[in-house]
PDB file of C-alpha atoms and ligand atoms in Angstrom:
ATOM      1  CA  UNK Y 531     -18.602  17.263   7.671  1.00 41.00           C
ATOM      2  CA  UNK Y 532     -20.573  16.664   4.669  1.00 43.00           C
ATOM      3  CA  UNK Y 533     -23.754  15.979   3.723  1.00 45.00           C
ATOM      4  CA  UNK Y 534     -25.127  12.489   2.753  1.00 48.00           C
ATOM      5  CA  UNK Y 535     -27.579  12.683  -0.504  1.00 60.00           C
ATOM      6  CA  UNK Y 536     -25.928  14.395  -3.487  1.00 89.00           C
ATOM      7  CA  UNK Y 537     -22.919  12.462  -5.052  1.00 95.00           C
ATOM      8  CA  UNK Y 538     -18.994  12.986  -3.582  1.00 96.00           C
ATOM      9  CA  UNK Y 539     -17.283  11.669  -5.965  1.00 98.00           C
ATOM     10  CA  UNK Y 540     -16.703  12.472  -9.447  1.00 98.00           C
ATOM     11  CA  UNK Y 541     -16.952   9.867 -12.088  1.00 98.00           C
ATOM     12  CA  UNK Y 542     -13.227  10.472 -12.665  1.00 98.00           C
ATOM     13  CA  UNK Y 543     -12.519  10.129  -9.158  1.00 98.00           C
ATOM     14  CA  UNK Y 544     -14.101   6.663  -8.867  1.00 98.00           C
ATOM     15  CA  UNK Y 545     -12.540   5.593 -12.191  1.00 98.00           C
ATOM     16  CA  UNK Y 546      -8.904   7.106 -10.651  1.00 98.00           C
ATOM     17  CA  UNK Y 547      -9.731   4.777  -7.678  1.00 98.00           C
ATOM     18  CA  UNK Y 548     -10.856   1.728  -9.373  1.00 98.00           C
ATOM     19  CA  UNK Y 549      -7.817   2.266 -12.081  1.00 98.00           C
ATOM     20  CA  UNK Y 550      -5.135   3.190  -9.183  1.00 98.00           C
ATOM     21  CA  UNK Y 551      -6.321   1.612  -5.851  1.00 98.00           C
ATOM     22  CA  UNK Y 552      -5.665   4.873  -4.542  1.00 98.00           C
ATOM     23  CA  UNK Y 553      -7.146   8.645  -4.586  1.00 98.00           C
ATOM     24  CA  UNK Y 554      -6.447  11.636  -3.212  1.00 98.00           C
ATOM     25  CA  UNK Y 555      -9.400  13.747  -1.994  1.00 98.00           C
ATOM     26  CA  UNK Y 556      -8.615  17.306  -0.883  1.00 98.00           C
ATOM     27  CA  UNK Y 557     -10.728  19.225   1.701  1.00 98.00           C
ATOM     28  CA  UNK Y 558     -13.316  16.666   2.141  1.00 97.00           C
ATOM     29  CA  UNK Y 559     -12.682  16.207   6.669  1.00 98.00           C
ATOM     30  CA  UNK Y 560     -11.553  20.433   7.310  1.00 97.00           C
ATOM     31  CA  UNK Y 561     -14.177  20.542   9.544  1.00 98.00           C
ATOM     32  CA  UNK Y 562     -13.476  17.006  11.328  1.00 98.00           C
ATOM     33  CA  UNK Y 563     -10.042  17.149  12.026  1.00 98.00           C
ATOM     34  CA  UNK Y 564     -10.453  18.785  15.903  1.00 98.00           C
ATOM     35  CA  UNK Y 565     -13.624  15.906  16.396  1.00 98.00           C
ATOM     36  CA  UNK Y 566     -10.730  13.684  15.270  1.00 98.00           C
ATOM     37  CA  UNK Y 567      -7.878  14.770  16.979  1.00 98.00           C
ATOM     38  CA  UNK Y 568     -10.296  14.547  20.318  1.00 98.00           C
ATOM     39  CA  UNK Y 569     -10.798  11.152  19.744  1.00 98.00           C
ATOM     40  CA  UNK Y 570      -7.426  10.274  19.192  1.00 98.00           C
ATOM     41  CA  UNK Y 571      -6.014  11.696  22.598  1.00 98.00           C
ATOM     42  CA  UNK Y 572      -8.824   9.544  24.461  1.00 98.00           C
ATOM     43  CA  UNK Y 573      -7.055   6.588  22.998  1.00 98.00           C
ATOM     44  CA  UNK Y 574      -3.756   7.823  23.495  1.00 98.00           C
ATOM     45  CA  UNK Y 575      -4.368   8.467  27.272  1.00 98.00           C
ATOM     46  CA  UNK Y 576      -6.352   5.146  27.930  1.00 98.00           C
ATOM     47  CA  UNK Y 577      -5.039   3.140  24.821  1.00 98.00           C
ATOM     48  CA  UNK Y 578      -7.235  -0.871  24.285  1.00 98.00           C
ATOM     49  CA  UNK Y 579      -5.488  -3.982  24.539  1.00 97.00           C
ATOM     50  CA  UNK Y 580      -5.009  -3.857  20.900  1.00 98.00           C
ATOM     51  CA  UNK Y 581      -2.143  -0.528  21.182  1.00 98.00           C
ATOM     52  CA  UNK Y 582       0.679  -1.592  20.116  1.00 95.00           C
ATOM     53  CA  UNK Y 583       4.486  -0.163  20.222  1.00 96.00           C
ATOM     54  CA  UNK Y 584       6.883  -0.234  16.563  1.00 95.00           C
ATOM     55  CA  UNK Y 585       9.854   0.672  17.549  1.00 95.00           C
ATOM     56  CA  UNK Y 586      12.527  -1.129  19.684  1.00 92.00           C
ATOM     57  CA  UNK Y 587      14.365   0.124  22.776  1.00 92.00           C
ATOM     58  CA  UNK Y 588      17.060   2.316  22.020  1.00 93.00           C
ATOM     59  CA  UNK Y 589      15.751   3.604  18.999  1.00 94.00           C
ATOM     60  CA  UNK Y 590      14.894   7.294  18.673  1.00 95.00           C
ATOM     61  CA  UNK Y 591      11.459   8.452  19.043  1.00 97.00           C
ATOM     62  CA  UNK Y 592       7.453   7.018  18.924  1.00 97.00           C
ATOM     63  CA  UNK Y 593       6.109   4.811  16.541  1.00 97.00           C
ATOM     64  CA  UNK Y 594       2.362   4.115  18.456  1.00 98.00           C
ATOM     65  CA  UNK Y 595      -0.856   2.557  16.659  1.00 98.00           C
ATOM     66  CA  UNK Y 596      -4.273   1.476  18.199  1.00 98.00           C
ATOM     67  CA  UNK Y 597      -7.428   0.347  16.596  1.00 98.00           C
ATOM     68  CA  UNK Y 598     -10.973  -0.878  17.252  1.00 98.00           C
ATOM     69  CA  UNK Y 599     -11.931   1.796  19.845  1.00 98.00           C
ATOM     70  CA  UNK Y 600     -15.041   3.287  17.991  1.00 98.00           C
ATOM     71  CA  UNK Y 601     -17.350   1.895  19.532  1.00 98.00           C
ATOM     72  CA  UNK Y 602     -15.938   3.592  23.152  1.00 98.00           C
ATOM     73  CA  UNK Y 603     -14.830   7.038  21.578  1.00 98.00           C
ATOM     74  CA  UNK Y 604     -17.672   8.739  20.912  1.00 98.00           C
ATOM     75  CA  UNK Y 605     -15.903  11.026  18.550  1.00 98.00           C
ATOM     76  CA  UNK Y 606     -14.803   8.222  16.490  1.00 98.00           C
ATOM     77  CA  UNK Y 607     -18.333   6.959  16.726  1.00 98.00           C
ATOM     78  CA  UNK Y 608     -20.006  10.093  15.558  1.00 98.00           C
ATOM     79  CA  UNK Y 609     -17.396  10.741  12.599  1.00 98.00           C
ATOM     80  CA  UNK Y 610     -18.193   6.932  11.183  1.00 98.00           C
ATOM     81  CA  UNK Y 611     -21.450   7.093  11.718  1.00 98.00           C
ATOM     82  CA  UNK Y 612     -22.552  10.495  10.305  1.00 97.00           C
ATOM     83  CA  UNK Y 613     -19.463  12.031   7.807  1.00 97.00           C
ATOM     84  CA  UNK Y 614     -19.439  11.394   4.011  1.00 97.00           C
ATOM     85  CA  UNK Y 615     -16.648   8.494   4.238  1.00 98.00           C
ATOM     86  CA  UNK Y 616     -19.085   5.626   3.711  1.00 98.00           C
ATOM     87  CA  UNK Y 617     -21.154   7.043   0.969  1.00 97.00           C
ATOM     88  CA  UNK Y 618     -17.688   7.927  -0.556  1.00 98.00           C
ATOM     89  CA  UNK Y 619     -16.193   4.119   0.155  1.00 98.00           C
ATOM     90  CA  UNK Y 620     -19.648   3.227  -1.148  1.00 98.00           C
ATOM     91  CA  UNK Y 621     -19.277   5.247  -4.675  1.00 98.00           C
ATOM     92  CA  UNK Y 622     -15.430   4.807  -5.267  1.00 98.00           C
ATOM     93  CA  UNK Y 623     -15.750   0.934  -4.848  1.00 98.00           C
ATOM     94  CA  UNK Y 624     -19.028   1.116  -6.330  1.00 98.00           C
ATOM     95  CA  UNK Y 625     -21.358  -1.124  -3.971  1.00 98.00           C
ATOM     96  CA  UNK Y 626     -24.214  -1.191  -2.971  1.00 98.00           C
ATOM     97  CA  UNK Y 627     -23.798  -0.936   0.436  1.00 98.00           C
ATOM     98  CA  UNK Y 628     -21.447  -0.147   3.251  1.00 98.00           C
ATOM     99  CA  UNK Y 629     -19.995  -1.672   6.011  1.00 98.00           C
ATOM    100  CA  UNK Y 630     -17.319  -0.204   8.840  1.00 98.00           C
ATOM    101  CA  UNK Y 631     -14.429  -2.347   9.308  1.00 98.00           C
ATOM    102  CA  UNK Y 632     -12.667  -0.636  11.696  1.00 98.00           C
ATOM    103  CA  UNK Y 633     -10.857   2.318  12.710  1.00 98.00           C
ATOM    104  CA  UNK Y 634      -6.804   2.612  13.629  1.00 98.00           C
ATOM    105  CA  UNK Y 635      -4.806   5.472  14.901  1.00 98.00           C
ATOM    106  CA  UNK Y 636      -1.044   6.207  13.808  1.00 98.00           C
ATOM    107  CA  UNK Y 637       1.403   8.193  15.410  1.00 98.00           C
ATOM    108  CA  UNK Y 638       5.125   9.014  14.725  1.00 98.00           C
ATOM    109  CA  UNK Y 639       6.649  11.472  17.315  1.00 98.00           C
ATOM    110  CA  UNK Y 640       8.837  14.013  15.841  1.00 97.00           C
ATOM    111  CA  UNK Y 641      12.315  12.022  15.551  1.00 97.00           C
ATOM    112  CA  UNK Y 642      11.149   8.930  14.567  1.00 98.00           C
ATOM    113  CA  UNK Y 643      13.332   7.023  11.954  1.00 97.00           C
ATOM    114  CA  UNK Y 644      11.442   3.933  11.907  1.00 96.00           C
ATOM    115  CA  UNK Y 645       9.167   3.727   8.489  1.00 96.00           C
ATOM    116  CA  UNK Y 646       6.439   1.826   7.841  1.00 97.00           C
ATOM    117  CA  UNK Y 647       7.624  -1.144   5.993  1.00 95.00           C
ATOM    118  CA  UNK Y 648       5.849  -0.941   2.231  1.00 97.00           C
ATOM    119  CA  UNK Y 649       2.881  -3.812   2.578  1.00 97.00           C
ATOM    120  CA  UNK Y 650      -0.766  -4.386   1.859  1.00 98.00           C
ATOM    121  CA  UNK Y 651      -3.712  -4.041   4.530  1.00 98.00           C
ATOM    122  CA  UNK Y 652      -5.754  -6.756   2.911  1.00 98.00           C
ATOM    123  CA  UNK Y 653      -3.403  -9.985   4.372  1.00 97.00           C
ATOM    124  CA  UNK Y 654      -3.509  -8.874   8.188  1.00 97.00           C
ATOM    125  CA  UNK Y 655      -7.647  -9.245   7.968  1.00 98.00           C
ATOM    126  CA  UNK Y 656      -9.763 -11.452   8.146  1.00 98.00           C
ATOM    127  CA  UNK Y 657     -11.619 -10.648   4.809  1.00 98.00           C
ATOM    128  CA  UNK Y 658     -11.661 -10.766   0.887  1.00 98.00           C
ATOM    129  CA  UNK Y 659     -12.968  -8.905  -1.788  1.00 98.00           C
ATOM    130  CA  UNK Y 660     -12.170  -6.205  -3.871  1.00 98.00           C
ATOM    131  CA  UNK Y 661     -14.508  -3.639  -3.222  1.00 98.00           C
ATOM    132  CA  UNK Y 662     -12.795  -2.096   0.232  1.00 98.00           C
ATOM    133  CA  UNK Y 663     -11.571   1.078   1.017  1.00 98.00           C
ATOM    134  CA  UNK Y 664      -9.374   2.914   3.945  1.00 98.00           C
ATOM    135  CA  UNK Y 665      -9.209   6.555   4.163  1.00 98.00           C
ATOM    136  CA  UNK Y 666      -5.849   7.696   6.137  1.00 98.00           C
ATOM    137  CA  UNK Y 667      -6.391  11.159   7.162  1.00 98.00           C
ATOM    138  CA  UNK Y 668      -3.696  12.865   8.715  1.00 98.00           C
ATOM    139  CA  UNK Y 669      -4.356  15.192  11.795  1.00 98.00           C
ATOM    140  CA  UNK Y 670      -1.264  17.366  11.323  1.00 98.00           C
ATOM    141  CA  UNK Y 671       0.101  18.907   7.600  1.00 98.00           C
ATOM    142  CA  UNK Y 672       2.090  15.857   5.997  1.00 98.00           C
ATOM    143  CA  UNK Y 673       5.235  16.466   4.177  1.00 96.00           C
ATOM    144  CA  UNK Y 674       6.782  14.588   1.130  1.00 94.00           C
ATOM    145  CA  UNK Y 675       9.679  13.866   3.849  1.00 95.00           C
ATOM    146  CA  UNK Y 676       6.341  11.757   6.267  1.00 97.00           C
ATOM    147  CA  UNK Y 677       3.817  11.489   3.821  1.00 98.00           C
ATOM    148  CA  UNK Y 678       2.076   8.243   3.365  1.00 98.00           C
ATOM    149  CA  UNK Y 679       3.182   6.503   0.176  1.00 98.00           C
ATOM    150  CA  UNK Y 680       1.143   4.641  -2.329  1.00 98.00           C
ATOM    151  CA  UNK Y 681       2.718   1.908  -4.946  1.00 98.00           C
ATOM    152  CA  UNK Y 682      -0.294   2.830  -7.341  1.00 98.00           C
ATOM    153  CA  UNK Y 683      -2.080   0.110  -9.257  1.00 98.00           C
ATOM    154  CA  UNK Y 684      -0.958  -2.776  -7.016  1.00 98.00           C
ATOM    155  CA  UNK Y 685      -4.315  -3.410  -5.964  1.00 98.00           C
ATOM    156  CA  UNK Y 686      -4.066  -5.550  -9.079  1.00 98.00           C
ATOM    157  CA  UNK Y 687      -1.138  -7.526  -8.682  1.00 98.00           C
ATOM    158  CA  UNK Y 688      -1.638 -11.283  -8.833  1.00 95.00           C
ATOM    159  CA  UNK Y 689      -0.746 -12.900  -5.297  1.00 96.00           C
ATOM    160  CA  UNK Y 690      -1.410 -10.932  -1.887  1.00 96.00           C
ATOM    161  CA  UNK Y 691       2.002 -10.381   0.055  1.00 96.00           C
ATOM    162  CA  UNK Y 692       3.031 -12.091   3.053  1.00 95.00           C
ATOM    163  CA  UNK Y 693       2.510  -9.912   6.021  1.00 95.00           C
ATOM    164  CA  UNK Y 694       5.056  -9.357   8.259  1.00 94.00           C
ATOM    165  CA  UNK Y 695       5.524  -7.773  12.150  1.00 92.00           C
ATOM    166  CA  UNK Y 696       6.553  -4.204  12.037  1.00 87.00           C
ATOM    167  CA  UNK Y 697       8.301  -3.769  15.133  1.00 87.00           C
ATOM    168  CA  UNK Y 698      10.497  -6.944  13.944  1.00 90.00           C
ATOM    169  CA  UNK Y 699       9.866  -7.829  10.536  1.00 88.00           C
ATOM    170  CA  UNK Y 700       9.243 -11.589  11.242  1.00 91.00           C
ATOM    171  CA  UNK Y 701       6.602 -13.015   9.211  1.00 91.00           C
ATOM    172  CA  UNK Y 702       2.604 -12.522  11.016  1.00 94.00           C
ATOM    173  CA  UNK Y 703       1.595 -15.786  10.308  1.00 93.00           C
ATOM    174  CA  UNK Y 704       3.894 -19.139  11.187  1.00 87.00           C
ATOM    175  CA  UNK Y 705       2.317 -21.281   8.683  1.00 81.00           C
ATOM    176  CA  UNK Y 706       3.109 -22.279   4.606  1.00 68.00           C
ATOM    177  CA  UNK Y 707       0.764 -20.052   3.011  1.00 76.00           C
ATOM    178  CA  UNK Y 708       0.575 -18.983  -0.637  1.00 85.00           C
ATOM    179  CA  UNK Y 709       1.675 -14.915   0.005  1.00 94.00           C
ATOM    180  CA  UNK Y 710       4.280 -13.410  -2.396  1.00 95.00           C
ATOM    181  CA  UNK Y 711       7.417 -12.135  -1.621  1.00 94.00           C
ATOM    182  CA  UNK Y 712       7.489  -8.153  -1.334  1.00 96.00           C
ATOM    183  CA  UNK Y 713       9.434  -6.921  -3.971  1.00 96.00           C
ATOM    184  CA  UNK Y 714      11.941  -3.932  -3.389  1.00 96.00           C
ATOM    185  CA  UNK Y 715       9.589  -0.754  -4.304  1.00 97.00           C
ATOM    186  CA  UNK Y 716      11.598   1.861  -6.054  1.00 95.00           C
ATOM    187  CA  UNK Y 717      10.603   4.903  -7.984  1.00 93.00           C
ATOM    188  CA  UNK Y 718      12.341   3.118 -11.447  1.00 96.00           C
ATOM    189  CA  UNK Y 719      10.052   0.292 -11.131  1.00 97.00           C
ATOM    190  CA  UNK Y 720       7.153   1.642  -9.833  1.00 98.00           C
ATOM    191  CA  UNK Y 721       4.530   4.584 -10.146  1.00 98.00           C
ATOM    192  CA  UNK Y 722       4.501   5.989  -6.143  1.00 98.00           C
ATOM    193  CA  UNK Y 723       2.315   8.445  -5.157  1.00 98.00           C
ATOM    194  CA  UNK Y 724       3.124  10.489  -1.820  1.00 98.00           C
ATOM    195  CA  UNK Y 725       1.149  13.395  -1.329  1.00 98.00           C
ATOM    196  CA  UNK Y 726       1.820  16.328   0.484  1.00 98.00           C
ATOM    197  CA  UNK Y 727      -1.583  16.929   3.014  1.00 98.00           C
ATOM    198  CA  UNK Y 728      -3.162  19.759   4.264  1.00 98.00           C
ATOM    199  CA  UNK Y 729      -5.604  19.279   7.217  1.00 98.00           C
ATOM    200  CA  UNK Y 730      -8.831  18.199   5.758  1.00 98.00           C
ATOM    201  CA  UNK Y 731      -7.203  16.349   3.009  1.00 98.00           C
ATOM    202  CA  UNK Y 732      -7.313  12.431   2.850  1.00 98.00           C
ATOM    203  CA  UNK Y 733      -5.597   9.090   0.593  1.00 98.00           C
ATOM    204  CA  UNK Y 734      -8.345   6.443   0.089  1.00 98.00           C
ATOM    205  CA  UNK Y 735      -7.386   3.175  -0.764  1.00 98.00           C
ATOM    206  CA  UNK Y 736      -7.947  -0.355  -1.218  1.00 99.00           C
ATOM    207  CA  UNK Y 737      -6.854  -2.756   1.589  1.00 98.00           C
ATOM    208  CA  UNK Y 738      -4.976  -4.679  -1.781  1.00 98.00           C
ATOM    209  CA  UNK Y 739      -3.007  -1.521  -2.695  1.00 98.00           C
ATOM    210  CA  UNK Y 740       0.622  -1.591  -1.386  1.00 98.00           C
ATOM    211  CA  UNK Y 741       1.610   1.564   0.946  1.00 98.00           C
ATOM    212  CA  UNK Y 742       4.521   2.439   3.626  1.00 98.00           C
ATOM    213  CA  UNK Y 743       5.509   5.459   5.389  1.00 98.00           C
ATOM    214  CA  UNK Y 744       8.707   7.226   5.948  1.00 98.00           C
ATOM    215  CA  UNK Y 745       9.766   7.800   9.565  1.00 98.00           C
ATOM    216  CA  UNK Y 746       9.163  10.866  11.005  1.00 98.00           C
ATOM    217  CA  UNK Y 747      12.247  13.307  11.331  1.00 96.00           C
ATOM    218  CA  UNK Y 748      10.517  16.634  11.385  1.00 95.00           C
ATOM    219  CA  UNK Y 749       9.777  18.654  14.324  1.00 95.00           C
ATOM    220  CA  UNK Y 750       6.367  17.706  14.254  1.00 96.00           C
ATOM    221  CA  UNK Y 751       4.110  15.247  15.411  1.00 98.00           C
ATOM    222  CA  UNK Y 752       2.208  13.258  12.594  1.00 98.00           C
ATOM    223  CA  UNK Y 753      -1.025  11.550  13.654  1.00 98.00           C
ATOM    224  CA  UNK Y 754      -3.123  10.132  11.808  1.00 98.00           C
ATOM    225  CA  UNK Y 755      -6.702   8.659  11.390  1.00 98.00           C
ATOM    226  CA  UNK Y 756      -7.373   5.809   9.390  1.00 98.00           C
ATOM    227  CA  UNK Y 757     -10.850   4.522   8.606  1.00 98.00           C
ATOM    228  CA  UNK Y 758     -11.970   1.149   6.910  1.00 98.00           C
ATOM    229  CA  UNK Y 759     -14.544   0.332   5.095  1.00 98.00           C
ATOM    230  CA  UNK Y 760     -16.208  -2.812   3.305  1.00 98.00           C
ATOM    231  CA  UNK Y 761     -17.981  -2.988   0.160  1.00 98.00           C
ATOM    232  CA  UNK Y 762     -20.669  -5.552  -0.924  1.00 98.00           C
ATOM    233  CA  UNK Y 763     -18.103  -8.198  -2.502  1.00 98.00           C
ATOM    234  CA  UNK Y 764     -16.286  -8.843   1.256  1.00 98.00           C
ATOM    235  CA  UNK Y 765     -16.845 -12.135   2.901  1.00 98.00           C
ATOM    236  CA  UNK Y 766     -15.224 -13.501   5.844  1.00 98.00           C
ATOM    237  CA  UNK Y 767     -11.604 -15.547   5.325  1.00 97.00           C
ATOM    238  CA  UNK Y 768      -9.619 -17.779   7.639  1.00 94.00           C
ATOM    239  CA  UNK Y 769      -5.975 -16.999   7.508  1.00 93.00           C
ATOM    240  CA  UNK Y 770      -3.060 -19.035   8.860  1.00 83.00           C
ATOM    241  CA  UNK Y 771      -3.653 -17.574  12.708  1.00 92.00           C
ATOM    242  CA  UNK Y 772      -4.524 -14.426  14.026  1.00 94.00           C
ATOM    243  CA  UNK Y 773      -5.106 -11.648  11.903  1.00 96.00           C
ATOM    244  CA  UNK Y 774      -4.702  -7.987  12.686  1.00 97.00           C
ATOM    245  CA  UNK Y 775      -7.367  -6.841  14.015  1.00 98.00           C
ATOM    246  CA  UNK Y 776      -8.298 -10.534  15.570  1.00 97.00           C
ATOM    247  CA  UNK Y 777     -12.003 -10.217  15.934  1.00 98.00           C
ATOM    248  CA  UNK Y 778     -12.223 -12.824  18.448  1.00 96.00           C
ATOM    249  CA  UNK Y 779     -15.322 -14.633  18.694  1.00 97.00           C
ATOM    250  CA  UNK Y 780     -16.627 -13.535  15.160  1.00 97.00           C
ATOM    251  CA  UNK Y 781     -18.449 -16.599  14.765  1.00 97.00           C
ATOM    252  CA  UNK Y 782     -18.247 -16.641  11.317  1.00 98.00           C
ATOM    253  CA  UNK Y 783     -17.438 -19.852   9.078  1.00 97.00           C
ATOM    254  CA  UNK Y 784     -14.994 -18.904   6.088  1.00 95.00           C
ATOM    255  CA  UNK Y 785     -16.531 -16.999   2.692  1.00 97.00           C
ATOM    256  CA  UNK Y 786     -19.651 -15.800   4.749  1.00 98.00           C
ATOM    257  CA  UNK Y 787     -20.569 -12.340   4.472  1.00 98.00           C
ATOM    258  CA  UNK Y 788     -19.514 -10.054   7.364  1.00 98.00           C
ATOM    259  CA  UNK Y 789     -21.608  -9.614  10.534  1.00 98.00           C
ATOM    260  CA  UNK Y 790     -24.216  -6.397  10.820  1.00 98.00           C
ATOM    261  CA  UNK Y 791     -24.462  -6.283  14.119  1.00 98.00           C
ATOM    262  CA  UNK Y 792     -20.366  -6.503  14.298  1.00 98.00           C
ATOM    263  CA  UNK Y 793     -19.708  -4.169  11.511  1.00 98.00           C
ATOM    264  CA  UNK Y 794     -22.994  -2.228  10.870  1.00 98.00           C
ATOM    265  CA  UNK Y 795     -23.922  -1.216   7.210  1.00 98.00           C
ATOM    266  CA  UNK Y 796     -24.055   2.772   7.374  1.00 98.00           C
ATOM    267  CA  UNK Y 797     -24.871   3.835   3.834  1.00 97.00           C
ATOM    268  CA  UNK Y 798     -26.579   1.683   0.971  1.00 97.00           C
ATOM    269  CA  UNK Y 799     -27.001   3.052  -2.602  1.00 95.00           C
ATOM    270  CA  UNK Y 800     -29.931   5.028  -3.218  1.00 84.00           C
ATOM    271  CA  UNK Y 801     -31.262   5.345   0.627  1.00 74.00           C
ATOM    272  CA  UNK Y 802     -29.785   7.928   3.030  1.00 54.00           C
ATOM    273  CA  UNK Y 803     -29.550   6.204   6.243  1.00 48.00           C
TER     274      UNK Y 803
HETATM  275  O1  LIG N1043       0.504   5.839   9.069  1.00 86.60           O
HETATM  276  C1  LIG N1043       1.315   4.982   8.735  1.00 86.60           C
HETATM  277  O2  LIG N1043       2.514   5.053   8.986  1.00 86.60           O
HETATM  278  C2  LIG N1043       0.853   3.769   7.967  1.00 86.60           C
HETATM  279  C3  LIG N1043      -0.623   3.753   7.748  1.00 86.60           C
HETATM  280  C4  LIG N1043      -1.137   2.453   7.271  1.00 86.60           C
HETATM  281  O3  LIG N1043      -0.419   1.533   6.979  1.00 86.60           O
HETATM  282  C5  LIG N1043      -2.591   2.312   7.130  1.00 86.60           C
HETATM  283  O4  LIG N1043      -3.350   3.210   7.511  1.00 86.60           O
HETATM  284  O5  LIG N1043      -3.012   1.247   6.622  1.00 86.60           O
END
């Protein structure tokens, strides 16, 4: 875990992040994966009402995610609260303070074919704004075969995509709504990064910034931890029904600014919290 005070980031990190929607940082969580990996067996063994399953009967192995449980896993708690992620979401996206979205926990069992369809974070929520960030941190070694991957530079593309289901690929909201079309991603057409991960290593990105997965057809398990963080620009949208997470009860009328007392501001520029 690293210290708050002294800068993370590089000024050519941030501008890689702010010119990609995406960065890799190497090293930064070595000594949080095992506080991690902790926290992401309690939710495996008593999962929230939020877990959800991705792939259908009689297809080969595990596709499980969870999220919203850091406020009941203390290790989860602990990592948000006091690692370097929200002083680095704070510098990459360059705001002046810092807010925790959420957290969400991926795993494919070894034998998994079912990817993670290509798609954007930013339409399942129930924000805006530009100046997010989600670190996906795997807790075993990632591959280029299970790696995540990142369509780099589509944080900037013109119309958010329409969010689907992933266990059946039907649309997530029933409404008309004004989403693009997701257009096939291939490596002609597009600049994909997929990083191969040691433990300790992360991918921060924006929530706009398209990214999928590959199943998971190697021996090994592939967890991983994903973190999200909002930046001073985010304000509170409706959508056309209910996002992912749903925040129920929020409270909030559409373009205000995000709770505190929901999603607590744990780093502002210039004051170590
Ligand atoms: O781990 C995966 O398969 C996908 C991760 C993802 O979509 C995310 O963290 O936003």
């Amino acid at each position: 875990m690293q210290k708050k005070g002294a800068s993370c980031l590089s000024p050519s990190q941030i501008e890689s992040y702010q010119g990609d929607g995406a960065l890799v940082l190497r090293g930064f969580f070595k000594h949080d994966i095992e506080l991690l990996r902790a926290g992401f067996e309690k939710v495996l063994q008593e999962p929230s009402q939020h877990g959800r399953e991705n792939v259908s009967d009689g297809e080969p192995g595990r596709f499980f995610e969870d999220y919203c449980n850091w406020e009941r896993i203390p290790e989860f708690r602990h990592w948000i609260e006091k690692s370097s992620a929200a002083q680095i979401a704070g510098e990459a996206t360059d705001s002046e303070f810092i807010q925790i979205f959420h957290e969400h926990i991926l795993v494919k069992e070894p034998g998994t074919s079912k990817e993670t369809t290509f798609h954007q974070d930013l339409p399942y929520y129930c924000v805006d704004g530009h100046k997010t960030a989600s670190f996906w941190i795997p807790l075993d070694p990632v591959f280029e075969a299970n790696t995540l991957r990142i369509v780099l530079g589509s944080h900037r593309w013109p119309k958010l995509i329409r969010p689907t289901r992933w266990l059946t690929n039907e649309p997530w909201y029933k409404t008309e709504d004004d989403f693009m079309e997701m257009p096939v991603i291939n490596e002609s057409d597009f600049e994909i990064l997929a990083p191969q991960l040691d433990l300790g290593d992360a991918v921060l990105f924006n929530f706009k910034t398209v990214h999928g997965a590959p199943g998971n057809e190697t021996p090994h398990r592939r967890r991983a931890f994903s973190a999200r963080f909002l930046g001073d620009d985010v304000r509170y949208v409706k959508r056309g029904g209910a996002t992912s997470p749903p925040f129920d009860g929020i409270g909030l009328s559409h373009n205000e600014k995000m709770r505190k007392d929901w999603f607590p501001v744990l780093w502002s520029r210039g004051q170590t919290l």
